[in-house]
PDB file of C-alpha atoms in Angstrom:
ATOM      1  CA  MET A1291     104.126 -12.733 -19.214  1.00  0.00           C
ATOM      2  CA  PHE A1292     103.976  -9.848 -16.721  1.00  0.00           C
ATOM      3  CA  ILE A1293     106.954  -9.697 -14.314  1.00  0.00           C
ATOM      4  CA  PRO A1294     106.799  -7.179 -11.504  1.00  0.00           C
ATOM      5  CA  VAL A1295     109.723  -5.035 -10.881  1.00  0.00           C
ATOM      6  CA  ARG A1296     110.161  -3.250  -7.542  1.00  0.00           C
ATOM      7  CA  ASP A1297     113.967  -2.701  -7.407  1.00  0.00           C
ATOM      8  CA  PRO A1298     115.665  -0.512 -10.139  1.00  0.00           C
ATOM      9  CA  ASP A1299     118.736  -2.711  -9.600  1.00  0.00           C
ATOM     10  CA  ASP A1300     116.990  -5.845 -10.508  1.00  0.00           C
ATOM     11  CA  PRO A1301     119.426  -7.776 -12.936  1.00  0.00           C
ATOM     12  CA  ALA A1302     116.421  -8.846 -14.983  1.00  0.00           C
ATOM     13  CA  ILE A1303     116.044  -5.269 -16.296  1.00  0.00           C
ATOM     14  CA  ALA A1304     119.680  -4.295 -16.631  1.00  0.00           C
ATOM     15  CA  ASP A1305     119.402  -3.507 -20.317  1.00  0.00           C
ATOM     16  CA  TYR A1306     117.049  -0.698 -19.620  1.00  0.00           C
ATOM     17  CA  ARG A1307     119.142   0.901 -16.997  1.00  0.00           C
ATOM     18  CA  ALA A1308     120.728   4.394 -17.644  1.00  0.00           C
ATOM     19  CA  VAL A1309     119.276   4.607 -21.136  1.00  0.00           C
ATOM     20  CA  ARG A1310     120.911   7.831 -22.074  1.00  0.00           C
ATOM     21  CA  GLU A1311     124.234   6.778 -21.080  1.00  0.00           C
ATOM     22  CA  ARG A1312     123.936   3.546 -23.065  1.00  0.00           C
ATOM     23  CA  ASP A1313     122.784   5.549 -26.019  1.00  0.00           C
ATOM     24  CA  LEU A1314     126.054   7.327 -26.219  1.00  0.00           C
ATOM     25  CA  VAL A1315     128.078   4.143 -26.475  1.00  0.00           C
ATOM     26  CA  GLY A1316     125.662   2.163 -28.611  1.00  0.00           C
ATOM     27  CA  ARG A1317     124.106  -1.136 -28.205  1.00  0.00           C
ATOM     28  CA  GLY A1318     125.357  -2.870 -31.308  1.00  0.00           C
ATOM     29  CA  ALA A1319     122.311  -4.720 -33.312  1.00  0.00           C
ATOM     30  CA  ARG A1320     120.153  -3.881 -30.297  1.00  0.00           C
ATOM     31  CA  PHE A1321     118.158  -0.698 -29.523  1.00  0.00           C
ATOM     32  CA  ILE A1322     115.541   0.900 -27.324  1.00  0.00           C
ATOM     33  CA  ALA A1323     112.218   1.918 -28.679  1.00  0.00           C
ATOM     34  CA  GLU A1324     109.703   4.034 -26.686  1.00  0.00           C
ATOM     35  CA  GLY A1325     106.007   4.798 -26.967  1.00  0.00           C
ATOM     36  CA  GLU A1326     102.963   2.990 -28.025  1.00  0.00           C
ATOM     37  CA  VAL A1327     102.825   4.297 -31.717  1.00  0.00           C
ATOM     38  CA  VAL A1328     106.527   3.428 -32.388  1.00  0.00           C
ATOM     39  CA  LEU A1329     106.181  -0.091 -30.845  1.00  0.00           C
ATOM     40  CA  ALA A1330     102.990  -0.740 -32.856  1.00  0.00           C
ATOM     41  CA  VAL A1331     105.093  -0.118 -36.013  1.00  0.00           C
ATOM     42  CA  LEU A1332     108.166  -2.239 -34.492  1.00  0.00           C
ATOM     43  CA  ARG A1333     106.074  -5.329 -34.164  1.00  0.00           C
ATOM     44  CA  ARG A1334     104.919  -5.546 -37.713  1.00  0.00           C
ATOM     45  CA  GLN A1335     108.465  -5.479 -39.150  1.00  0.00           C
ATOM     46  CA  PRO A1336     109.939  -8.830 -40.072  1.00  0.00           C
ATOM     47  CA  ASP A1337     113.539  -7.607 -39.944  1.00  0.00           C
ATOM     48  CA  PHE A1338     113.280  -6.744 -36.267  1.00  0.00           C
ATOM     49  CA  THR A1339     112.537  -8.721 -33.141  1.00  0.00           C
ATOM     50  CA  VAL A1340     111.544  -7.603 -29.724  1.00  0.00           C
ATOM     51  CA  GLU A1341     113.210  -9.171 -26.698  1.00  0.00           C
ATOM     52  CA  SER A1342     111.386  -7.599 -23.851  1.00  0.00           C
ATOM     53  CA  LEU A1343     108.976  -4.706 -22.750  1.00  0.00           C
ATOM     54  CA  LEU A1344     109.212  -2.341 -19.788  1.00  0.00           C
ATOM     55  CA  ILE A1345     105.854  -0.787 -18.948  1.00  0.00           C
ATOM     56  CA  SER A1346     104.594   1.590 -16.297  1.00  0.00           C
ATOM     57  CA  ASP A1347     101.861   0.073 -14.054  1.00  0.00           C
ATOM     58  CA  LYS A1348      99.679   3.063 -14.889  1.00  0.00           C
ATOM     59  CA  ARG A1349      99.506   1.765 -18.674  1.00  0.00           C
ATOM     60  CA  LEU A1350      98.283  -1.602 -17.850  1.00  0.00           C
ATOM     61  CA  PRO A1351      94.600  -0.736 -18.068  1.00  0.00           C
ATOM     62  CA  THR A1352      94.922   0.186 -21.710  1.00  0.00           C
ATOM     63  CA  PHE A1353      97.907  -2.095 -22.880  1.00  0.00           C
ATOM     64  CA  ASP A1354      96.978  -4.982 -25.096  1.00  0.00           C
ATOM     65  CA  ALA A1355      99.390  -7.851 -24.050  1.00  0.00           C
ATOM     66  CA  THR A1356      97.611  -9.999 -26.808  1.00  0.00           C
ATOM     67  CA  ALA A1357      99.360  -8.046 -29.461  1.00  0.00           C
ATOM     68  CA  TRP A1358     102.763  -9.449 -28.341  1.00  0.00           C
ATOM     69  CA  PRO A1359     103.981 -13.237 -28.445  1.00  0.00           C
ATOM     70  CA  ASP A1360     103.573 -14.929 -25.156  1.00  0.00           C
ATOM     71  CA  ALA A1361     107.389 -15.589 -24.948  1.00  0.00           C
ATOM     72  CA  ILE A1362     108.224 -11.889 -24.690  1.00  0.00           C
ATOM     73  CA  PRO A1363     108.818 -10.931 -21.013  1.00  0.00           C
ATOM     74  CA  ILE A1364     106.908  -7.756 -20.096  1.00  0.00           C
ATOM     75  CA  PHE A1365     108.330  -6.056 -17.024  1.00  0.00           C
ATOM     76  CA  VAL A1366     105.942  -3.881 -14.908  1.00  0.00           C
ATOM     77  CA  ALA A1367     107.103  -1.101 -12.672  1.00  0.00           C
ATOM     78  CA  GLY A1368     105.666   1.855 -10.823  1.00  0.00           C
ATOM     79  CA  GLN A1369     106.506   5.091 -12.496  1.00  0.00           C
ATOM     80  CA  PRO A1370     109.052   6.201  -9.956  1.00  0.00           C
ATOM     81  CA  VAL A1371     110.878   2.868 -10.416  1.00  0.00           C
ATOM     82  CA  MET A1372     110.719   2.932 -14.147  1.00  0.00           C
ATOM     83  CA  ASP A1373     112.140   6.577 -14.092  1.00  0.00           C
ATOM     84  CA  ASP A1374     115.048   5.503 -11.733  1.00  0.00           C
ATOM     85  CA  ILE A1375     115.721   2.475 -14.171  1.00  0.00           C
ATOM     86  CA  ALA A1376     115.887   4.701 -17.069  1.00  0.00           C
ATOM     87  CA  GLY A1377     117.580   7.622 -15.461  1.00  0.00           C
ATOM     88  CA  PHE A1378     114.854  10.203 -16.532  1.00  0.00           C
ATOM     89  CA  HIS A1379     111.130  10.578 -16.652  1.00  0.00           C
ATOM     90  CA  ILE A1380     109.476   8.191 -19.145  1.00  0.00           C
ATOM     91  CA  HIS A1381     106.449   9.946 -19.822  1.00  0.00           C
ATOM     92  CA  ARG A1382     105.314   7.571 -22.319  1.00  0.00           C
ATOM     93  CA  GLY A1383     105.519   4.857 -19.884  1.00  0.00           C
ATOM     94  CA  LEU A1384     106.573   2.177 -22.392  1.00  0.00           C
ATOM     95  CA  LEU A1385     109.975   0.833 -23.648  1.00  0.00           C
ATOM     96  CA  ALA A1386     111.114  -2.163 -25.527  1.00  0.00           C
ATOM     97  CA  ILE A1387     114.530  -3.721 -26.177  1.00  0.00           C
ATOM     98  CA  GLY A1388     114.671  -4.701 -29.927  1.00  0.00           C
ATOM     99  CA  ARG A1389     117.214  -6.228 -32.107  1.00  0.00           C
ATOM    100  CA  ARG A1390     117.762  -5.951 -35.874  1.00  0.00           C
ATOM    101  CA  VAL A1391     117.854  -9.459 -37.346  1.00  0.00           C
ATOM    102  CA  ALA A1392     120.210  -8.823 -40.227  1.00  0.00           C
ATOM    103  CA  THR A1393     122.125  -5.963 -41.854  1.00  0.00           C
ATOM    104  CA  PRO A1394     122.610  -6.264 -45.457  1.00  0.00           C
ATOM    105  CA  SER A1395     125.469  -4.676 -47.387  1.00  0.00           C
ATOM    106  CA  VAL A1396     124.730  -1.800 -49.748  1.00  0.00           C
ATOM    107  CA  ARG A1397     125.105  -3.871 -52.921  1.00  0.00           C
ATOM    108  CA  ASP A1398     122.908  -6.805 -51.434  1.00  0.00           C
ATOM    109  CA  LEU A1399     120.396  -4.225 -50.606  1.00  0.00           C
ATOM    110  CA  ILE A1400     120.319  -2.568 -53.943  1.00  0.00           C
ATOM    111  CA  ALA A1401     120.097  -5.962 -55.644  1.00  0.00           C
ATOM    112  CA  GLN A1402     116.820  -6.587 -53.777  1.00  0.00           C
ATOM    113  CA  LEU A1403     115.114  -3.503 -55.259  1.00  0.00           C
ATOM    114  CA  PRO A1404     112.482  -3.568 -57.966  1.00  0.00           C
ATOM    115  CA  PRO A1405     113.213  -2.333 -61.475  1.00  0.00           C
ATOM    116  CA  ALA A1406     111.778   0.928 -60.667  1.00  0.00           C
ATOM    117  CA  ALA A1407     112.908   2.252 -57.309  1.00  0.00           C
ATOM    118  CA  THR A1408     113.721   5.481 -55.381  1.00  0.00           C
ATOM    119  CA  VAL A1409     116.685   5.402 -52.957  1.00  0.00           C
ATOM    120  CA  VAL A1410     117.739   8.002 -50.584  1.00  0.00           C
ATOM    121  CA  GLY A1411     121.438   8.352 -49.980  1.00  0.00           C
ATOM    122  CA  LEU A1412     122.901  10.164 -46.961  1.00  0.00           C
ATOM    123  CA  VAL A1413     126.309  11.547 -46.444  1.00  0.00           C
ATOM    124  CA  GLY A1414     127.630  13.019 -43.018  1.00  0.00           C
ATOM    125  CA  ILE A1415     124.233  13.216 -41.260  1.00  0.00           C
ATOM    126  CA  ALA A1416     125.292  13.176 -37.796  1.00  0.00           C
ATOM    127  CA  ASN A1417     122.204  14.726 -36.200  1.00  0.00           C
ATOM    128  CA  HIS A1418     119.645  12.168 -34.933  1.00  0.00           C
ATOM    129  CA  ASP A1419     116.657  14.416 -35.210  1.00  0.00           C
ATOM    130  CA  ASN A1420     117.581  15.008 -38.873  1.00  0.00           C
ATOM    131  CA  MET A1421     118.039  11.174 -39.294  1.00  0.00           C
ATOM    132  CA  GLY A1422     114.684  10.532 -37.864  1.00  0.00           C
ATOM    133  CA  GLY A1423     113.004  13.121 -39.944  1.00  0.00           C
ATOM    134  CA  VAL A1424     114.629  11.742 -43.173  1.00  0.00           C
ATOM    135  CA  PHE A1425     113.388   8.173 -42.355  1.00  0.00           C
ATOM    136  CA  ARG A1426     109.919   9.500 -41.705  1.00  0.00           C
ATOM    137  CA  ASN A1427     109.792  11.060 -44.988  1.00  0.00           C
ATOM    138  CA  ALA A1428     111.197   8.136 -46.750  1.00  0.00           C
ATOM    139  CA  ALA A1429     108.473   5.967 -45.249  1.00  0.00           C
ATOM    140  CA  ALA A1430     105.750   8.509 -45.850  1.00  0.00           C
ATOM    141  CA  PHE A1431     106.754   8.914 -49.690  1.00  0.00           C
ATOM    142  CA  GLY A1432     107.622   5.441 -50.435  1.00  0.00           C
ATOM    143  CA  ALA A1433     111.349   5.373 -50.755  1.00  0.00           C
ATOM    144  CA  ASP A1434     112.538   1.997 -51.416  1.00  0.00           C
ATOM    145  CA  ALA A1435     115.760   2.123 -49.339  1.00  0.00           C
ATOM    146  CA  VAL A1436     118.075   4.628 -47.596  1.00  0.00           C
ATOM    147  CA  LEU A1437     121.737   4.376 -48.115  1.00  0.00           C
ATOM    148  CA  LEU A1438     124.156   5.719 -45.368  1.00  0.00           C
ATOM    149  CA  ASP A1439     127.933   6.685 -45.488  1.00  0.00           C
ATOM    150  CA  GLY A1440     130.282   5.584 -42.743  1.00  0.00           C
ATOM    151  CA  THR A1441     129.978   8.834 -40.993  1.00  0.00           C
ATOM    152  CA  CYS A1442     126.023   8.996 -40.608  1.00  0.00           C
ATOM    153  CA  CYS A1443     124.547   8.475 -37.090  1.00  0.00           C
ATOM    154  CA  ASP A1444     122.721   5.440 -36.321  1.00  0.00           C
ATOM    155  CA  PRO A1445     118.865   5.361 -37.393  1.00  0.00           C
ATOM    156  CA  LEU A1446     118.367   2.842 -34.548  1.00  0.00           C
ATOM    157  CA  TYR A1447     119.376   5.471 -31.907  1.00  0.00           C
ATOM    158  CA  ARG A1448     116.555   6.016 -29.579  1.00  0.00           C
ATOM    159  CA  LYS A1449     115.943   9.701 -30.507  1.00  0.00           C
ATOM    160  CA  ALA A1450     116.149   8.967 -34.215  1.00  0.00           C
ATOM    161  CA  ILE A1451     113.482   6.145 -33.857  1.00  0.00           C
ATOM    162  CA  ARG A1452     111.211   8.280 -31.900  1.00  0.00           C
ATOM    163  CA  VAL A1453     111.552  11.258 -34.489  1.00  0.00           C
ATOM    164  CA  SER A1454     111.031   8.905 -37.265  1.00  0.00           C
ATOM    165  CA  VAL A1455     107.846   7.508 -35.696  1.00  0.00           C
ATOM    166  CA  GLY A1456     109.094   4.079 -36.593  1.00  0.00           C
ATOM    167  CA  GLY A1457     110.205   4.892 -40.036  1.00  0.00           C
ATOM    168  CA  SER A1458     113.705   3.594 -39.127  1.00  0.00           C
ATOM    169  CA  PHE A1459     112.068   0.056 -38.915  1.00  0.00           C
ATOM    170  CA  VAL A1460     109.941   0.468 -42.217  1.00  0.00           C
ATOM    171  CA  VAL A1461     112.404   1.567 -44.795  1.00  0.00           C
ATOM    172  CA  PRO A1462     115.350  -0.980 -45.460  1.00  0.00           C
ATOM    173  CA  TYR A1463     118.863   0.618 -45.012  1.00  0.00           C
ATOM    174  CA  ALA A1464     122.443  -0.306 -45.482  1.00  0.00           C
ATOM    175  CA  ARG A1465     125.807   1.437 -44.768  1.00  0.00           C
ATOM    176  CA  ALA A1466     128.464   2.081 -47.382  1.00  0.00           C
ATOM    177  CA  VAL A1467     132.049   2.811 -46.671  1.00  0.00           C
ATOM    178  CA  ASP A1468     131.993   6.361 -47.879  1.00  0.00           C
ATOM    179  CA  GLY A1469     130.060   8.484 -50.416  1.00  0.00           C
ATOM    180  CA  ASP A1470     132.264   7.186 -53.226  1.00  0.00           C
ATOM    181  CA  ASP A1471     131.501   3.502 -52.353  1.00  0.00           C
ATOM    182  CA  MET A1472     127.783   4.556 -52.265  1.00  0.00           C
ATOM    183  CA  LEU A1473     127.746   6.092 -55.599  1.00  0.00           C
ATOM    184  CA  ALA A1474     129.678   3.392 -57.290  1.00  0.00           C
ATOM    185  CA  ALA A1475     127.099   0.625 -56.001  1.00  0.00           C
ATOM    186  CA  LEU A1476     124.341   2.886 -57.333  1.00  0.00           C
ATOM    187  CA  ASP A1477     126.095   3.484 -60.747  1.00  0.00           C
ATOM    188  CA  GLU A1478     126.639  -0.359 -61.094  1.00  0.00           C
ATOM    189  CA  ALA A1479     122.822  -0.773 -60.506  1.00  0.00           C
ATOM    190  CA  GLY A1480     121.666   1.648 -63.292  1.00  0.00           C
ATOM    191  CA  PHE A1481     120.608   4.463 -60.648  1.00  0.00           C
ATOM    192  CA  VAL A1482     120.443   8.217 -61.985  1.00  0.00           C
ATOM    193  CA  SER A1483     122.147   9.987 -58.961  1.00  0.00           C
ATOM    194  CA  VAL A1484     120.658  13.320 -58.017  1.00  0.00           C
ATOM    195  CA  ALA A1485     122.569  15.244 -55.564  1.00  0.00           C
ATOM    196  CA  LEU A1486     120.775  18.104 -53.708  1.00  0.00           C
ATOM    197  CA  SER A1487     122.821  21.378 -53.322  1.00  0.00           C
ATOM    198  CA  PRO A1488     121.945  25.252 -53.252  1.00  0.00           C
ATOM    199  CA  SER A1489     124.122  25.635 -55.991  1.00  0.00           C
ATOM    200  CA  GLY A1490     122.496  22.825 -58.146  1.00  0.00           C
ATOM    201  CA  ASN A1491     122.567  23.316 -61.940  1.00  0.00           C
ATOM    202  CA  GLN A1492     118.758  22.539 -62.315  1.00  0.00           C
ATOM    203  CA  CYS A1493     115.705  23.351 -60.210  1.00  0.00           C
ATOM    204  CA  LEU A1494     113.866  20.547 -58.598  1.00  0.00           C
ATOM    205  CA  HIS A1495     110.435  21.366 -60.217  1.00  0.00           C
ATOM    206  CA  GLU A1496     111.959  21.148 -63.706  1.00  0.00           C
ATOM    207  CA  LEU A1497     113.225  17.492 -63.035  1.00  0.00           C
ATOM    208  CA  ARG A1498     111.535  14.355 -64.444  1.00  0.00           C
ATOM    209  CA  PRO A1499     112.192  11.452 -62.099  1.00  0.00           C
ATOM    210  CA  ALA A1500     114.026   8.682 -63.656  1.00  0.00           C
ATOM    211  CA  LYS A1501     112.905   4.969 -63.394  1.00  0.00           C
ATOM    212  CA  ARG A1502     115.785   4.280 -60.886  1.00  0.00           C
ATOM    213  CA  SER A1503     116.644   7.374 -58.933  1.00  0.00           C
ATOM    214  CA  ALA A1504     119.051   7.969 -55.989  1.00  0.00           C
ATOM    215  CA  LEU A1505     118.486  11.137 -54.138  1.00  0.00           C
ATOM    216  CA  LEU A1506     121.532  12.258 -52.220  1.00  0.00           C
ATOM    217  CA  PHE A1507     121.785  14.607 -49.363  1.00  0.00           C
ATOM    218  CA  GLY A1508     124.553  16.034 -47.220  1.00  0.00           C
ATOM    219  CA  ALA A1509     124.778  17.513 -43.915  1.00  0.00           C
ATOM    220  CA  GLU A1510     123.667  21.172 -43.173  1.00  0.00           C
ATOM    221  CA  GLY A1511     126.767  23.527 -43.588  1.00  0.00           C
ATOM    222  CA  PRO A1512     129.206  21.353 -45.603  1.00  0.00           C
ATOM    223  CA  GLY A1513     126.641  19.799 -47.802  1.00  0.00           C
ATOM    224  CA  LEU A1514     127.800  16.988 -50.233  1.00  0.00           C
ATOM    225  CA  PRO A1515     131.439  16.776 -51.067  1.00  0.00           C
ATOM    226  CA  LYS A1516     132.444  18.551 -54.364  1.00  0.00           C
ATOM    227  CA  ALA A1517     133.975  15.299 -55.739  1.00  0.00           C
ATOM    228  CA  LEU A1518     130.591  13.713 -55.295  1.00  0.00           C
ATOM    229  CA  LEU A1519     128.755  16.621 -56.781  1.00  0.00           C
ATOM    230  CA  SER A1520     130.877  16.530 -59.900  1.00  0.00           C
ATOM    231  CA  ARG A1521     129.838  12.900 -60.685  1.00  0.00           C
ATOM    232  CA  THR A1522     125.960  13.521 -60.109  1.00  0.00           C
ATOM    233  CA  LEU A1523     123.118  15.591 -61.525  1.00  0.00           C
ATOM    234  CA  THR A1524     122.887  18.517 -59.229  1.00  0.00           C
ATOM    235  CA  VAL A1525     119.564  19.993 -58.175  1.00  0.00           C
ATOM    236  CA  ARG A1526     118.468  22.789 -55.988  1.00  0.00           C
ATOM    237  CA  ILE A1527     115.163  23.679 -54.476  1.00  0.00           C
ATOM    238  CA  ALA A1528     113.857  27.060 -55.588  1.00  0.00           C
ATOM    239  CA  MET A1529     113.551  29.573 -52.730  1.00  0.00           C
ATOM    240  CA  GLY A1530     112.742  33.293 -52.072  1.00  0.00           C
ATOM    241  CA  GLY A1531     113.943  35.667 -49.408  1.00  0.00           C
ATOM    242  CA  THR A1532     117.404  35.567 -48.003  1.00  0.00           C
ATOM    243  CA  MET A1533     117.720  31.703 -47.140  1.00  0.00           C
ATOM    244  CA  ASP A1534     119.727  29.728 -49.478  1.00  0.00           C
ATOM    245  CA  SER A1535     118.984  26.269 -47.923  1.00  0.00           C
ATOM    246  CA  LEU A1536     116.744  24.222 -45.794  1.00  0.00           C
ATOM    247  CA  ASN A1537     117.025  21.651 -42.963  1.00  0.00           C
ATOM    248  CA  VAL A1538     118.104  18.391 -44.479  1.00  0.00           C
ATOM    249  CA  ALA A1539     114.924  16.614 -43.242  1.00  0.00           C
ATOM    250  CA  THR A1540     112.721  19.249 -44.751  1.00  0.00           C
ATOM    251  CA  SER A1541     114.674  19.176 -47.988  1.00  0.00           C
ATOM    252  CA  SER A1542     114.207  15.447 -48.145  1.00  0.00           C
ATOM    253  CA  GLY A1543     110.419  15.642 -47.714  1.00  0.00           C
ATOM    254  CA  ILE A1544     110.206  18.212 -50.450  1.00  0.00           C
ATOM    255  CA  VAL A1545     112.064  16.141 -52.887  1.00  0.00           C
ATOM    256  CA  LEU A1546     110.662  12.894 -51.930  1.00  0.00           C
ATOM    257  CA  HIS A1547     107.076  14.274 -52.559  1.00  0.00           C
ATOM    258  CA  HIS A1548     108.287  15.691 -55.993  1.00  0.00           C
ATOM    259  CA  TYR A1549     109.238  11.964 -56.900  1.00  0.00           C
ATOM    260  CA  ALA A1550     106.194  10.338 -55.486  1.00  0.00           C
ATOM    261  CA  ALA A1551     103.509  12.757 -56.447  1.00  0.00           C
ATOM    262  CA  SER A1552     102.756  11.481 -59.826  1.00  0.00           C
ATOM    263  CA  GLN A1553     101.958   8.119 -58.217  1.00  0.00           C
ATOM    264  CA  LEU A1554     100.285   9.410 -54.962  1.00  0.00           C
ATOM    265  CA  CYS A1555      98.056  11.984 -56.438  1.00  0.00           C
ATOM    266  CA  ARG A1556      96.309   9.687 -59.104  1.00  0.00           C
TER     267      ARG A1556
END
């Protein structure tokens, strides 16, 4: 259903107004996704719904409306009006309001995992680019879930979604109270928890993945808390030169590939 929008103050598109300002305060279970590639991923995921679309009139000739349910309103605006609504230039010309259907608890999510599973655990990841990068890697290398502590930023923040290229929709995730709560839930479910640290006791290339593995990553700078490191198997990525650590998203890609390689390279 195409609905023309000529006035940026039209109440029908209020959810799209001042996107960046709304990003800062959050939208609860709702979020904004942008771009054709991300929306193609979003519409295939059963745990998410799309409430509406906002599209630039220049995109109409190549836009496939049949890919979306008839009940979803599709607002169409000229590019200047669309930019005025959002508060900045939307060069992809396509936005959507989405909603996460349900948010499981950490223990409920873990209980749904198969007997052989790889989980990513994040502690203190506050950078949305890093969050999106980790989710992209988790999706690419077949991680079964991502667990977040209470200080991590939102994987459904618009920039995190964009960087993840929709990976935030693909990999199931849940939020623990803190790292201790996360580790306790993993221990209860029989996971071997592996903590990444520049001072890790073992090199990654020496590590044989366990049947149920949890890969824990902390923020750049402070890293994982010492109390958590003391309760896990600590692992480092071997490096040369003067650097002793990597960006957390890069580290997650290296470690997840190590864990997935035996299956992906058959």
